[in-house]
């Protein structure tokens, strides 16, 4: 581990050994519902218990990255010695912008740039001093940084895919936010589908439900048609099994 850290320190001209390294990446589909995630390595071990992820309403990948890094610093006191960003110069600048509030910061920020149409590889690294460092496959330090980058990439994609796959379970809560879940299921059973519910008239609702419940449903439906409803983010709880 010490040899690995010494190699990274030498390559990137760091002032001290990077005993804690954190990588960040953002997953999205055409800029929609981006999810930022981080992977952590410290003192020779991947700290999976400290991997993090953040949902964003931003339509910009760069802004989602900046907000994810800012959010990570907002709750975690332990600071990294080196931050690795997946992306090019614009992603590096977004990370540097997130770090602007840190006076006398000691951690260094670099980005791993992918070659064209080869998203699983790294062509070179960019440093915040503007230096370009070519990736070398025979370098243990570069292979380690790539693995950490891949961990952040996999975490971002997993959370994004999971939230997307489960989002339809929460559509009913978005349509009827002022009704409890037990009543939502009863309403869905009687109306047959969410589409039928959306098209239900107040007269039909009064026939099937108590007047107070029908009035609540009517208000929620009107609000949903006007605003699209409140966005419901599925709760995602990372669970890892160890021998």
Tab-separated table of C-alpha atoms in Angstrom:
chain	number	residue	atom	x	y	z
A	1	UNK	CA	0.000	0.000	0.000
A	2	UNK	CA	2.779	2.434	0.869
A	3	UNK	CA	4.457	1.826	-2.490
A	4	UNK	CA	1.140	2.407	-4.265
A	5	UNK	CA	0.530	5.656	-2.422
A	6	UNK	CA	4.090	6.805	-3.039
A	7	UNK	CA	3.636	6.212	-6.764
A	8	UNK	CA	0.413	8.246	-6.830
A	9	UNK	CA	2.099	11.018	-4.821
A	10	UNK	CA	4.988	11.112	-7.285
A	11	UNK	CA	2.858	11.001	-10.453
A	12	UNK	CA	0.472	13.759	-9.408
A	13	UNK	CA	3.044	15.802	-7.449
A	14	UNK	CA	1.086	15.637	-4.200
A	15	UNK	CA	2.429	17.114	-0.980
A	16	UNK	CA	1.629	14.023	1.087
A	17	UNK	CA	0.603	10.397	0.693
A	18	UNK	CA	-3.073	10.113	-0.383
A	19	UNK	CA	-4.226	7.765	2.369
A	20	UNK	CA	-7.897	8.426	1.581
A	21	UNK	CA	-9.110	8.664	-2.030
A	22	UNK	CA	-12.706	9.291	-3.128
A	23	UNK	CA	-14.086	8.931	-6.656
A	24	UNK	CA	-17.275	10.580	-7.955
A	25	UNK	CA	-19.484	9.897	-10.969
A	26	UNK	CA	-22.973	10.813	-12.183
A	27	UNK	CA	-25.465	8.530	-13.952
A	28	UNK	CA	-28.443	9.791	-15.960
A	29	UNK	CA	-30.451	9.249	-19.123
A	30	UNK	CA	-30.313	12.258	-21.455
A	31	UNK	CA	-29.721	14.490	-18.465
A	32	UNK	CA	-32.904	13.424	-16.644
A	33	UNK	CA	-33.017	12.409	-12.961
A	34	UNK	CA	-29.245	12.359	-12.455
A	35	UNK	CA	-27.748	10.426	-9.553
A	36	UNK	CA	-24.316	11.195	-8.150
A	37	UNK	CA	-22.330	8.510	-6.341
A	38	UNK	CA	-18.984	8.136	-4.639
A	39	UNK	CA	-16.603	5.286	-3.906
A	40	UNK	CA	-14.097	5.444	-1.046
A	41	UNK	CA	-10.691	3.869	-0.536
A	42	UNK	CA	-8.757	4.370	2.678
A	43	UNK	CA	-5.560	2.856	4.065
A	44	UNK	CA	-5.502	-0.044	1.622
A	45	UNK	CA	-9.205	-0.950	1.704
A	46	UNK	CA	-12.314	-0.120	-0.314
A	47	UNK	CA	-14.660	1.374	2.302
A	48	UNK	CA	-17.959	0.174	0.886
A	49	UNK	CA	-19.749	1.200	4.077
A	50	UNK	CA	-18.892	4.804	3.188
A	51	UNK	CA	-20.008	4.744	-0.456
A	52	UNK	CA	-22.628	7.436	-0.984
A	53	UNK	CA	-25.224	8.574	-3.496
A	54	UNK	CA	-27.302	11.697	-4.044
A	55	UNK	CA	-30.430	12.354	-6.101
A	56	UNK	CA	-30.699	15.578	-8.062
A	57	UNK	CA	-33.448	17.446	-9.865
A	58	UNK	CA	-30.897	19.194	-12.055
A	59	UNK	CA	-30.994	18.640	-15.799
A	60	UNK	CA	-27.248	19.195	-16.025
A	61	UNK	CA	-24.763	16.419	-15.341
A	62	UNK	CA	-22.154	18.980	-14.296
A	63	UNK	CA	-24.467	20.678	-11.822
A	64	UNK	CA	-25.506	17.291	-10.414
A	65	UNK	CA	-21.811	16.466	-9.932
A	66	UNK	CA	-21.140	19.771	-8.192
A	67	UNK	CA	-24.118	19.344	-5.879
A	68	UNK	CA	-23.171	15.740	-5.056
A	69	UNK	CA	-19.670	16.750	-4.000
A	70	UNK	CA	-21.042	19.683	-2.006
A	71	UNK	CA	-23.562	17.386	-0.293
A	72	UNK	CA	-20.858	14.901	0.588
A	73	UNK	CA	-18.780	17.596	2.267
A	74	UNK	CA	-21.832	18.912	4.109
A	75	UNK	CA	-22.279	15.827	6.288
A	76	UNK	CA	-18.903	14.061	6.374
A	77	UNK	CA	-16.107	15.520	8.489
A	78	UNK	CA	-13.412	13.143	7.270
A	79	UNK	CA	-11.863	14.740	4.201
A	80	UNK	CA	-10.079	12.860	1.418
A	81	UNK	CA	-6.486	13.472	0.402
A	82	UNK	CA	-7.343	13.010	-3.270
A	83	UNK	CA	-10.591	13.287	-5.230
A	84	UNK	CA	-11.011	11.515	-8.562
A	85	UNK	CA	-13.711	12.706	-10.963
A	86	UNK	CA	-14.973	10.701	-13.923
A	87	UNK	CA	-14.998	13.115	-16.867
A	88	UNK	CA	-13.132	15.801	-18.724
A	89	UNK	CA	-12.121	19.377	-18.076
A	90	UNK	CA	-15.691	20.613	-17.537
A	91	UNK	CA	-16.291	17.914	-14.904
A	92	UNK	CA	-13.034	18.843	-13.193
A	93	UNK	CA	-14.101	22.489	-13.113
A	94	UNK	CA	-17.469	21.503	-11.604
A	95	UNK	CA	-15.647	19.648	-8.827
A	96	UNK	CA	-13.322	22.592	-8.239
A	97	UNK	CA	-16.343	24.870	-7.978
A	98	UNK	CA	-17.824	22.586	-5.302
A	99	UNK	CA	-14.562	22.874	-3.343
A	100	UNK	CA	-14.429	26.669	-3.474
A	101	UNK	CA	-15.896	27.015	0.013
A	102	UNK	CA	-12.993	25.124	1.556
A	103	UNK	CA	-10.390	27.593	2.723
A	104	UNK	CA	-6.871	26.219	2.803
A	105	UNK	CA	-8.067	22.864	1.500
A	106	UNK	CA	-5.413	20.177	1.417
A	107	UNK	CA	-7.031	17.639	-0.892
A	108	UNK	CA	-6.126	17.562	-4.579
A	109	UNK	CA	-8.631	16.985	-7.406
A	110	UNK	CA	-7.997	15.096	-10.663
A	111	UNK	CA	-10.252	13.781	-13.411
A	112	UNK	CA	-10.106	10.563	-15.427
A	113	UNK	CA	-10.827	11.236	-19.113
A	114	UNK	CA	-12.348	8.473	-21.255
A	115	UNK	CA	-11.227	7.899	-24.850
A	116	UNK	CA	-13.923	8.430	-27.523
A	117	UNK	CA	-16.595	5.665	-27.509
A	118	UNK	CA	-14.691	3.643	-24.897
A	119	UNK	CA	-16.488	4.412	-21.662
A	120	UNK	CA	-14.850	1.645	-19.676
A	121	UNK	CA	-11.301	2.884	-20.257
A	122	UNK	CA	-9.166	5.908	-19.355
A	123	UNK	CA	-7.038	7.763	-21.881
A	124	UNK	CA	-5.452	10.272	-19.502
A	125	UNK	CA	-5.811	12.213	-16.294
A	126	UNK	CA	-6.210	15.960	-15.882
A	127	UNK	CA	-4.967	17.782	-12.803
A	128	UNK	CA	-6.276	21.022	-11.374
A	129	UNK	CA	-2.970	22.640	-12.355
A	130	UNK	CA	-3.742	21.898	-16.024
A	131	UNK	CA	-1.336	18.978	-16.442
A	132	UNK	CA	-2.275	16.065	-18.707
A	133	UNK	CA	-0.988	12.659	-17.611
A	134	UNK	CA	-1.350	9.741	-20.021
A	135	UNK	CA	-2.766	6.492	-18.682
A	136	UNK	CA	-0.310	3.582	-18.569
A	137	UNK	CA	-1.636	0.040	-18.288
A	138	UNK	CA	1.503	-1.230	-16.550
A	139	UNK	CA	1.159	1.301	-13.729
A	140	UNK	CA	-0.281	-0.177	-10.542
A	141	UNK	CA	-1.296	3.321	-9.438
A	142	UNK	CA	-3.272	3.960	-12.620
A	143	UNK	CA	-4.977	0.567	-12.439
A	144	UNK	CA	-5.986	1.282	-8.845
A	145	UNK	CA	-7.456	4.680	-9.762
A	146	UNK	CA	-9.332	3.083	-12.652
A	147	UNK	CA	-10.799	0.455	-10.329
A	148	UNK	CA	-11.956	3.132	-7.897
A	149	UNK	CA	-13.436	5.135	-10.775
A	150	UNK	CA	-15.244	2.001	-11.950
A	151	UNK	CA	-16.655	1.475	-8.447
A	152	UNK	CA	-18.140	4.990	-8.405
A	153	UNK	CA	-19.479	4.488	-11.926
A	154	UNK	CA	-21.113	1.176	-10.986
A	155	UNK	CA	-22.635	2.670	-7.822
A	156	UNK	CA	-24.135	5.622	-9.725
A	157	UNK	CA	-25.582	3.363	-12.415
A	158	UNK	CA	-26.996	0.906	-9.877
A	159	UNK	CA	-28.799	3.578	-7.842
A	160	UNK	CA	-30.079	5.311	-10.985
A	161	UNK	CA	-31.357	2.045	-12.468
A	162	UNK	CA	-32.915	0.928	-9.173
A	163	UNK	CA	-34.740	4.213	-8.611
A	164	UNK	CA	-35.990	4.143	-12.209
A	165	UNK	CA	-37.197	0.537	-11.918
A	166	UNK	CA	-39.047	1.191	-8.669
A	167	UNK	CA	-40.458	4.618	-9.496
A	168	UNK	CA	-43.740	3.211	-10.888
A	169	UNK	CA	-44.530	1.787	-7.437
A	170	UNK	CA	-44.653	5.363	-6.187
A	171	UNK	CA	-46.788	6.832	-8.957
A	172	UNK	CA	-49.936	6.357	-6.896
A	173	UNK	CA	-48.389	8.285	-3.999
A	174	UNK	CA	-47.574	11.132	-6.372
A	175	UNK	CA	-51.180	11.228	-7.625
A	176	UNK	CA	-52.745	11.005	-4.141
A	177	UNK	CA	-50.267	12.518	-1.663
A	178	UNK	CA	-52.964	13.402	0.898
A	179	UNK	CA	-54.356	9.874	1.207
A	180	UNK	CA	-52.662	7.191	3.300
A	181	UNK	CA	-51.245	4.112	1.611
A	182	UNK	CA	-53.968	1.743	2.821
A	183	UNK	CA	-56.650	3.972	1.331
A	184	UNK	CA	-54.642	4.407	-1.880
A	185	UNK	CA	-54.688	0.648	-2.402
A	186	UNK	CA	-58.434	0.555	-1.762
A	187	UNK	CA	-58.974	3.378	-4.256
A	188	UNK	CA	-56.842	1.609	-6.851
A	189	UNK	CA	-58.776	-1.642	-6.307
A	190	UNK	CA	-62.102	0.084	-6.875
A	191	UNK	CA	-61.038	2.220	-9.850
A	192	UNK	CA	-59.100	-0.606	-11.532
A	193	UNK	CA	-56.036	1.378	-12.643
A	194	UNK	CA	-54.216	4.664	-12.142
A	195	UNK	CA	-55.428	5.885	-15.533
A	196	UNK	CA	-59.035	5.143	-14.563
A	197	UNK	CA	-58.451	6.998	-11.310
A	198	UNK	CA	-57.081	10.054	-13.132
A	199	UNK	CA	-60.195	10.140	-15.342
A	200	UNK	CA	-62.691	9.551	-12.524
A	201	UNK	CA	-65.425	12.148	-12.155
A	202	UNK	CA	-66.347	13.599	-8.798
A	203	UNK	CA	-69.801	12.004	-9.104
A	204	UNK	CA	-68.255	8.555	-9.478
A	205	UNK	CA	-65.912	9.193	-6.560
A	206	UNK	CA	-68.833	10.175	-4.308
A	207	UNK	CA	-70.586	6.935	-5.269
A	208	UNK	CA	-67.614	4.732	-4.373
A	209	UNK	CA	-66.217	6.580	-1.332
A	210	UNK	CA	-67.243	8.676	1.623
A	211	UNK	CA	-67.770	12.337	0.764
A	212	UNK	CA	-64.698	13.510	2.682
A	213	UNK	CA	-62.476	10.917	0.988
A	214	UNK	CA	-63.951	11.741	-2.429
A	215	UNK	CA	-63.257	15.448	-1.834
A	216	UNK	CA	-59.641	14.717	-0.898
A	217	UNK	CA	-59.205	12.573	-4.030
A	218	UNK	CA	-60.748	15.316	-6.178
A	219	UNK	CA	-58.349	17.967	-4.834
A	220	UNK	CA	-55.340	15.692	-5.323
A	221	UNK	CA	-56.404	14.850	-8.879
A	222	UNK	CA	-56.896	18.503	-9.781
A	223	UNK	CA	-53.494	19.394	-8.363
A	224	UNK	CA	-51.891	16.471	-10.207
A	225	UNK	CA	-53.384	17.565	-13.541
A	226	UNK	CA	-52.129	21.118	-13.012
A	227	UNK	CA	-48.649	20.442	-11.632
A	228	UNK	CA	-47.849	16.824	-12.490
A	229	UNK	CA	-47.858	15.930	-8.807
A	230	UNK	CA	-45.138	15.840	-6.193
A	231	UNK	CA	-42.065	13.870	-7.208
A	232	UNK	CA	-41.626	10.797	-5.010
A	233	UNK	CA	-38.078	9.495	-4.661
A	234	UNK	CA	-38.007	5.786	-3.805
A	235	UNK	CA	-36.054	5.059	-0.625
A	236	UNK	CA	-32.993	2.987	-1.531
A	237	UNK	CA	-31.197	1.157	1.269
A	238	UNK	CA	-27.817	-0.324	0.288
A	239	UNK	CA	-27.428	-3.802	1.734
A	240	UNK	CA	-24.222	-5.793	1.338
A	241	UNK	CA	-23.744	-9.395	2.402
A	242	UNK	CA	-20.368	-10.620	3.658
A	243	UNK	CA	-19.201	-14.118	4.505
